[in-house]
């Protein structure tokens, strides 16, 4: 197909899956450039070179860009995070909790109605905002559970690939409903056998959709004051 398209359009053609290409586009001409520009404007010495692209839709897709290069792996199978383990059911992969069918299933179970594959996440989102009673509660609950599962898998991915995370795809439009649960899961503490706790991620995770967190991220941590004097 690559060679047919190149011959027809007389230009280079590259074929890959949507998760990889989403990540590559955001790294070359999208979010990675915008974030680095924001850091530069704020005179930060920090520069990001790596990006994790997440697509949310029928399932969950992913792509890794390392130092401006799309990482495909030795078998062209890197970033297949849909097959990561699922905290809700050890027999499932994560996509059973982060997908269109997951939202549909959880909504129908919580609302105690028959599963209707024609009721899409967009419809359930609308019920969550403008519905009432048990259906509204079930719709909100389905996105909270979606965000919780997504947050757990993202915490693992961030631990492996230290870089900027960009989320896209159709279900990303429901950000206002699933993002709070997602960040809560990312920030959840690990607890050791002796009762001590530690962060789930080694790096601090910022929500750049939140203006206050965005400014802290771009300008660096707020100065500390000791006895009324600013310290480094």
mmCIF file of C-alpha atoms in Angstrom:
data_model
loop_
_atom_site.group_PDB
_atom_site.id
_atom_site.type_symbol
_atom_site.label_atom_id
_atom_site.label_comp_id
_atom_site.label_asym_id
_atom_site.label_seq_id
_atom_site.Cartn_x
_atom_site.Cartn_y
_atom_site.Cartn_z
ATOM 1 C CA UNK A 1 0.000 0.000 0.000
ATOM 2 C CA UNK A 2 2.864 2.371 0.817
ATOM 3 C CA UNK A 3 4.360 2.037 -2.680
ATOM 4 C CA UNK A 4 0.965 2.356 -4.408
ATOM 5 C CA UNK A 5 0.216 5.599 -2.557
ATOM 6 C CA UNK A 6 3.697 7.009 -3.172
ATOM 7 C CA UNK A 7 3.384 6.317 -6.898
ATOM 8 C CA UNK A 8 -0.114 7.803 -7.092
ATOM 9 C CA UNK A 9 0.558 10.998 -5.108
ATOM 10 C CA UNK A 10 4.253 11.339 -6.003
ATOM 11 C CA UNK A 11 5.298 11.992 -2.418
ATOM 12 C CA UNK A 12 6.731 9.990 0.494
ATOM 13 C CA UNK A 13 4.186 7.892 2.364
ATOM 14 C CA UNK A 14 4.449 6.419 5.861
ATOM 15 C CA UNK A 15 1.962 3.959 7.323
ATOM 16 C CA UNK A 16 1.484 3.112 10.979
ATOM 17 C CA UNK A 17 -1.320 2.747 13.524
ATOM 18 C CA UNK A 18 -3.302 5.666 14.903
ATOM 19 C CA UNK A 19 -1.691 5.618 18.356
ATOM 20 C CA UNK A 20 1.827 5.819 16.960
ATOM 21 C CA UNK A 21 0.985 8.508 14.419
ATOM 22 C CA UNK A 22 -0.907 10.584 16.986
ATOM 23 C CA UNK A 23 2.134 10.530 19.261
ATOM 24 C CA UNK A 24 4.527 11.306 16.401
ATOM 25 C CA UNK A 25 2.444 14.266 15.224
ATOM 26 C CA UNK A 26 2.170 15.708 18.740
ATOM 27 C CA UNK A 27 5.934 15.336 19.180
ATOM 28 C CA UNK A 28 6.916 16.963 15.888
ATOM 29 C CA UNK A 29 4.306 19.704 15.481
ATOM 30 C CA UNK A 30 2.025 19.657 18.506
ATOM 31 C CA UNK A 31 2.061 19.515 22.280
ATOM 32 C CA UNK A 32 5.778 18.835 22.721
ATOM 33 C CA UNK A 33 6.660 21.997 20.809
ATOM 34 C CA UNK A 34 4.033 24.038 22.671
ATOM 35 C CA UNK A 35 5.245 22.885 26.082
ATOM 36 C CA UNK A 36 8.891 23.577 25.263
ATOM 37 C CA UNK A 37 7.953 27.031 23.972
ATOM 38 C CA UNK A 38 6.086 27.754 27.200
ATOM 39 C CA UNK A 39 9.110 26.683 29.222
ATOM 40 C CA UNK A 40 11.393 28.865 27.088
ATOM 41 C CA UNK A 41 9.124 31.914 27.450
ATOM 42 C CA UNK A 42 9.260 31.437 31.212
ATOM 43 C CA UNK A 43 13.066 31.154 31.056
ATOM 44 C CA UNK A 44 13.062 27.598 32.304
ATOM 45 C CA UNK A 45 16.151 25.509 31.482
ATOM 46 C CA UNK A 46 13.894 22.460 31.166
ATOM 47 C CA UNK A 47 13.391 20.873 27.712
ATOM 48 C CA UNK A 48 11.206 17.850 26.955
ATOM 49 C CA UNK A 49 12.375 15.330 24.357
ATOM 50 C CA UNK A 50 10.059 12.380 24.981
ATOM 51 C CA UNK A 51 6.314 12.026 24.538
ATOM 52 C CA UNK A 52 3.645 9.456 25.352
ATOM 53 C CA UNK A 53 0.592 9.725 23.106
ATOM 54 C CA UNK A 54 -2.663 8.151 24.335
ATOM 55 C CA UNK A 55 -5.744 7.704 22.136
ATOM 56 C CA UNK A 56 -9.090 7.006 23.791
ATOM 57 C CA UNK A 57 -11.928 5.634 21.682
ATOM 58 C CA UNK A 58 -13.143 2.144 20.885
ATOM 59 C CA UNK A 59 -10.183 1.015 22.981
ATOM 60 C CA UNK A 60 -6.949 2.566 24.215
ATOM 61 C CA UNK A 61 -4.024 3.211 21.868
ATOM 62 C CA UNK A 62 -0.542 4.473 22.583
ATOM 63 C CA UNK A 63 2.669 5.632 20.935
ATOM 64 C CA UNK A 64 6.109 6.501 22.309
ATOM 65 C CA UNK A 65 8.393 9.147 20.810
ATOM 66 C CA UNK A 66 11.924 9.117 22.203
ATOM 67 C CA UNK A 67 14.202 12.046 21.309
ATOM 68 C CA UNK A 68 12.020 12.926 18.295
ATOM 69 C CA UNK A 69 12.085 9.328 17.031
ATOM 70 C CA UNK A 70 9.003 7.087 16.994
ATOM 71 C CA UNK A 71 9.837 4.014 19.058
ATOM 72 C CA UNK A 72 8.372 0.937 17.385
ATOM 73 C CA UNK A 73 10.318 -1.852 19.091
ATOM 74 C CA UNK A 74 12.083 -4.832 17.535
ATOM 75 C CA UNK A 75 8.804 -6.377 16.371
ATOM 76 C CA UNK A 76 6.897 -3.175 15.584
ATOM 77 C CA UNK A 77 4.812 -3.847 18.683
ATOM 78 C CA UNK A 78 5.864 -1.247 21.231
ATOM 79 C CA UNK A 79 3.328 0.773 23.253
ATOM 80 C CA UNK A 80 0.604 -1.879 22.972
ATOM 81 C CA UNK A 81 -0.646 -0.865 26.397
ATOM 82 C CA UNK A 82 -4.147 -2.218 25.782
ATOM 83 C CA UNK A 83 -2.717 -5.593 26.827
ATOM 84 C CA UNK A 84 -1.501 -4.381 30.215
ATOM 85 C CA UNK A 85 -3.018 -5.972 33.306
ATOM 86 C CA UNK A 86 -6.350 -4.813 34.673
ATOM 87 C CA UNK A 87 -6.763 -3.858 38.336
ATOM 88 C CA UNK A 88 -10.491 -4.706 38.207
ATOM 89 C CA UNK A 89 -10.175 -8.289 36.950
ATOM 90 C CA UNK A 90 -6.983 -10.354 36.678
ATOM 91 C CA UNK A 91 -8.456 -12.188 33.677
ATOM 92 C CA UNK A 92 -8.940 -8.992 31.665
ATOM 93 C CA UNK A 93 -6.533 -6.699 29.901
ATOM 94 C CA UNK A 94 -6.837 -2.985 30.648
ATOM 95 C CA UNK A 95 -8.927 -2.308 27.551
ATOM 96 C CA UNK A 96 -11.886 -4.056 29.175
ATOM 97 C CA UNK A 97 -11.990 -1.094 31.580
ATOM 98 C CA UNK A 98 -10.734 1.675 29.266
ATOM 99 C CA UNK A 99 -12.874 1.478 26.143
ATOM 100 C CA UNK A 100 -16.248 2.312 24.678
ATOM 101 C CA UNK A 101 -17.600 -1.085 25.718
ATOM 102 C CA UNK A 102 -16.398 -0.518 29.288
ATOM 103 C CA UNK A 103 -18.401 2.712 29.613
ATOM 104 C CA UNK A 104 -21.439 1.018 28.063
ATOM 105 C CA UNK A 105 -21.162 -2.025 30.335
ATOM 106 C CA UNK A 106 -20.644 -0.096 33.568
ATOM 107 C CA UNK A 107 -23.459 2.321 32.730
ATOM 108 C CA UNK A 108 -25.963 -0.467 32.027
ATOM 109 C CA UNK A 109 -24.960 -2.417 35.141
ATOM 110 C CA UNK A 110 -25.191 0.617 37.423
ATOM 111 C CA UNK A 111 -28.479 1.789 35.886
ATOM 112 C CA UNK A 112 -29.829 -1.763 36.031
ATOM 113 C CA UNK A 113 -30.850 -1.709 32.366
ATOM 114 C CA UNK A 114 -30.158 -4.032 29.454
ATOM 115 C CA UNK A 115 -26.888 -3.356 27.660
ATOM 116 C CA UNK A 116 -27.580 -1.429 24.453
ATOM 117 C CA UNK A 117 -24.544 -1.243 22.108
ATOM 118 C CA UNK A 118 -26.239 1.643 20.280
ATOM 119 C CA UNK A 119 -25.946 3.897 23.333
ATOM 120 C CA UNK A 120 -22.502 5.378 22.793
ATOM 121 C CA UNK A 121 -20.203 7.180 25.272
ATOM 122 C CA UNK A 122 -21.348 10.480 23.777
ATOM 123 C CA UNK A 123 -24.926 9.617 24.754
ATOM 124 C CA UNK A 124 -23.860 8.530 28.241
ATOM 125 C CA UNK A 125 -21.863 11.749 28.612
ATOM 126 C CA UNK A 126 -25.001 13.720 27.732
ATOM 127 C CA UNK A 127 -26.987 11.743 30.332
ATOM 128 C CA UNK A 128 -24.303 12.524 32.916
ATOM 129 C CA UNK A 129 -24.635 16.254 32.242
ATOM 130 C CA UNK A 130 -28.346 16.640 31.582
ATOM 131 C CA UNK A 131 -29.998 13.472 32.852
ATOM 132 C CA UNK A 132 -31.586 12.815 36.214
ATOM 133 C CA UNK A 133 -32.059 10.103 38.790
ATOM 134 C CA UNK A 134 -30.409 6.692 38.612
ATOM 135 C CA UNK A 135 -29.418 7.049 34.960
ATOM 136 C CA UNK A 136 -27.485 10.255 35.639
ATOM 137 C CA UNK A 137 -25.758 8.659 38.626
ATOM 138 C CA UNK A 138 -24.875 5.597 36.536
ATOM 139 C CA UNK A 139 -23.518 7.735 33.705
ATOM 140 C CA UNK A 140 -21.287 9.722 36.061
ATOM 141 C CA UNK A 141 -20.135 6.513 37.723
ATOM 142 C CA UNK A 142 -19.157 4.937 34.384
ATOM 143 C CA UNK A 143 -16.775 7.802 33.585
ATOM 144 C CA UNK A 144 -15.338 7.816 37.111
ATOM 145 C CA UNK A 145 -14.516 4.107 36.804
ATOM 146 C CA UNK A 146 -13.078 4.724 33.341
ATOM 147 C CA UNK A 147 -10.822 7.481 34.698
ATOM 148 C CA UNK A 148 -9.700 5.367 37.640
ATOM 149 C CA UNK A 149 -8.619 2.488 35.382
ATOM 150 C CA UNK A 150 -6.924 4.886 32.959
ATOM 151 C CA UNK A 151 -5.030 6.566 35.795
ATOM 152 C CA UNK A 152 -3.633 3.290 37.062
ATOM 153 C CA UNK A 153 -2.294 2.263 33.654
ATOM 154 C CA UNK A 154 -0.897 5.755 32.973
ATOM 155 C CA UNK A 155 0.998 5.710 36.260
ATOM 156 C CA UNK A 156 2.715 2.520 35.125
ATOM 157 C CA UNK A 157 3.472 3.915 31.658
ATOM 158 C CA UNK A 158 4.903 7.160 33.105
ATOM 159 C CA UNK A 159 7.124 5.072 35.369
ATOM 160 C CA UNK A 160 8.577 3.295 32.320
ATOM 161 C CA UNK A 161 8.705 6.187 29.823
ATOM 162 C CA UNK A 162 9.651 9.489 31.443
ATOM 163 C CA UNK A 163 8.051 12.100 29.199
ATOM 164 C CA UNK A 164 5.143 14.377 28.392
ATOM 165 C CA UNK A 165 1.742 12.656 28.185
ATOM 166 C CA UNK A 166 -0.805 13.825 25.606
ATOM 167 C CA UNK A 167 -4.323 12.397 25.537
ATOM 168 C CA UNK A 168 -6.512 12.455 22.424
ATOM 169 C CA UNK A 169 -9.224 10.436 20.720
ATOM 170 C CA UNK A 170 -13.000 10.794 20.812
ATOM 171 C CA UNK A 171 -13.524 9.961 24.478
ATOM 172 C CA UNK A 172 -11.004 12.626 25.495
ATOM 173 C CA UNK A 173 -13.921 15.040 24.957
ATOM 174 C CA UNK A 174 -15.311 13.686 28.251
ATOM 175 C CA UNK A 175 -12.195 14.959 30.057
ATOM 176 C CA UNK A 176 -14.216 16.896 32.617
ATOM 177 C CA UNK A 177 -15.888 13.678 33.802
ATOM 178 C CA UNK A 178 -13.013 11.178 33.855
ATOM 179 C CA UNK A 179 -9.931 13.354 34.484
ATOM 180 C CA UNK A 180 -10.459 13.940 38.242
ATOM 181 C CA UNK A 181 -10.617 10.181 38.895
ATOM 182 C CA UNK A 182 -7.666 9.650 36.561
ATOM 183 C CA UNK A 183 -5.426 12.093 38.457
ATOM 184 C CA UNK A 184 -6.603 10.732 41.788
ATOM 185 C CA UNK A 185 -5.481 7.253 40.692
ATOM 186 C CA UNK A 186 -2.134 8.573 39.418
ATOM 187 C CA UNK A 187 -1.488 10.350 42.719
ATOM 188 C CA UNK A 188 -2.605 7.396 44.828
ATOM 189 C CA UNK A 189 0.120 6.215 47.206
ATOM 190 C CA UNK A 190 1.740 2.795 47.232
ATOM 191 C CA UNK A 191 1.817 1.199 50.669
ATOM 192 C CA UNK A 192 4.642 -1.125 51.696
ATOM 193 C CA UNK A 193 4.347 -4.170 53.954
ATOM 194 C CA UNK A 194 5.609 -2.138 56.916
ATOM 195 C CA UNK A 195 2.930 0.516 56.400
ATOM 196 C CA UNK A 196 5.101 3.208 54.818
ATOM 197 C CA UNK A 197 3.835 4.975 51.693
ATOM 198 C CA UNK A 198 5.459 6.305 48.531
ATOM 199 C CA UNK A 199 4.257 7.986 45.346
ATOM 200 C CA UNK A 200 3.075 5.834 42.433
ATOM 201 C CA UNK A 201 5.232 7.866 40.027
ATOM 202 C CA UNK A 202 8.849 8.896 40.495
ATOM 203 C CA UNK A 203 8.219 12.225 38.743
ATOM 204 C CA UNK A 204 5.623 14.795 39.778
ATOM 205 C CA UNK A 205 2.608 14.766 37.465
ATOM 206 C CA UNK A 206 0.996 18.088 36.491
ATOM 207 C CA UNK A 207 -2.397 18.687 34.886
ATOM 208 C CA UNK A 208 -1.627 21.219 32.155
ATOM 209 C CA UNK A 209 -5.362 21.658 31.484
ATOM 210 C CA UNK A 210 -5.514 23.340 34.896
ATOM 211 C CA UNK A 211 -4.266 26.917 34.566
ATOM 212 C CA UNK A 212 -2.867 27.112 38.101
ATOM 213 C CA UNK A 213 -0.907 23.859 37.751
ATOM 214 C CA UNK A 214 0.217 24.916 34.272
ATOM 215 C CA UNK A 215 1.760 28.122 35.608
ATOM 216 C CA UNK A 216 3.530 26.262 38.400
ATOM 217 C CA UNK A 217 4.871 23.780 35.855
ATOM 218 C CA UNK A 218 6.160 26.466 33.470
ATOM 219 C CA UNK A 219 7.642 28.740 36.123
ATOM 220 C CA UNK A 220 9.034 26.065 38.389
ATOM 221 C CA UNK A 221 8.233 25.515 42.059
ATOM 222 C CA UNK A 222 7.243 28.520 44.116
ATOM 223 C CA UNK A 223 10.111 30.047 46.142
ATOM 224 C CA UNK A 224 10.436 28.889 49.742
ATOM 225 C CA UNK A 225 10.693 31.393 52.572
ATOM 226 C CA UNK A 226 12.621 30.802 55.771
ATOM 227 C CA UNK A 227 12.311 33.468 58.463
ATOM 228 C CA UNK A 228 10.865 35.832 55.871
ATOM 229 C CA UNK A 229 13.786 35.398 53.424
ATOM 230 C CA UNK A 230 13.502 33.758 50.022
ATOM 231 C CA UNK A 231 15.652 30.663 49.510
ATOM 232 C CA UNK A 232 16.631 28.757 46.356
#
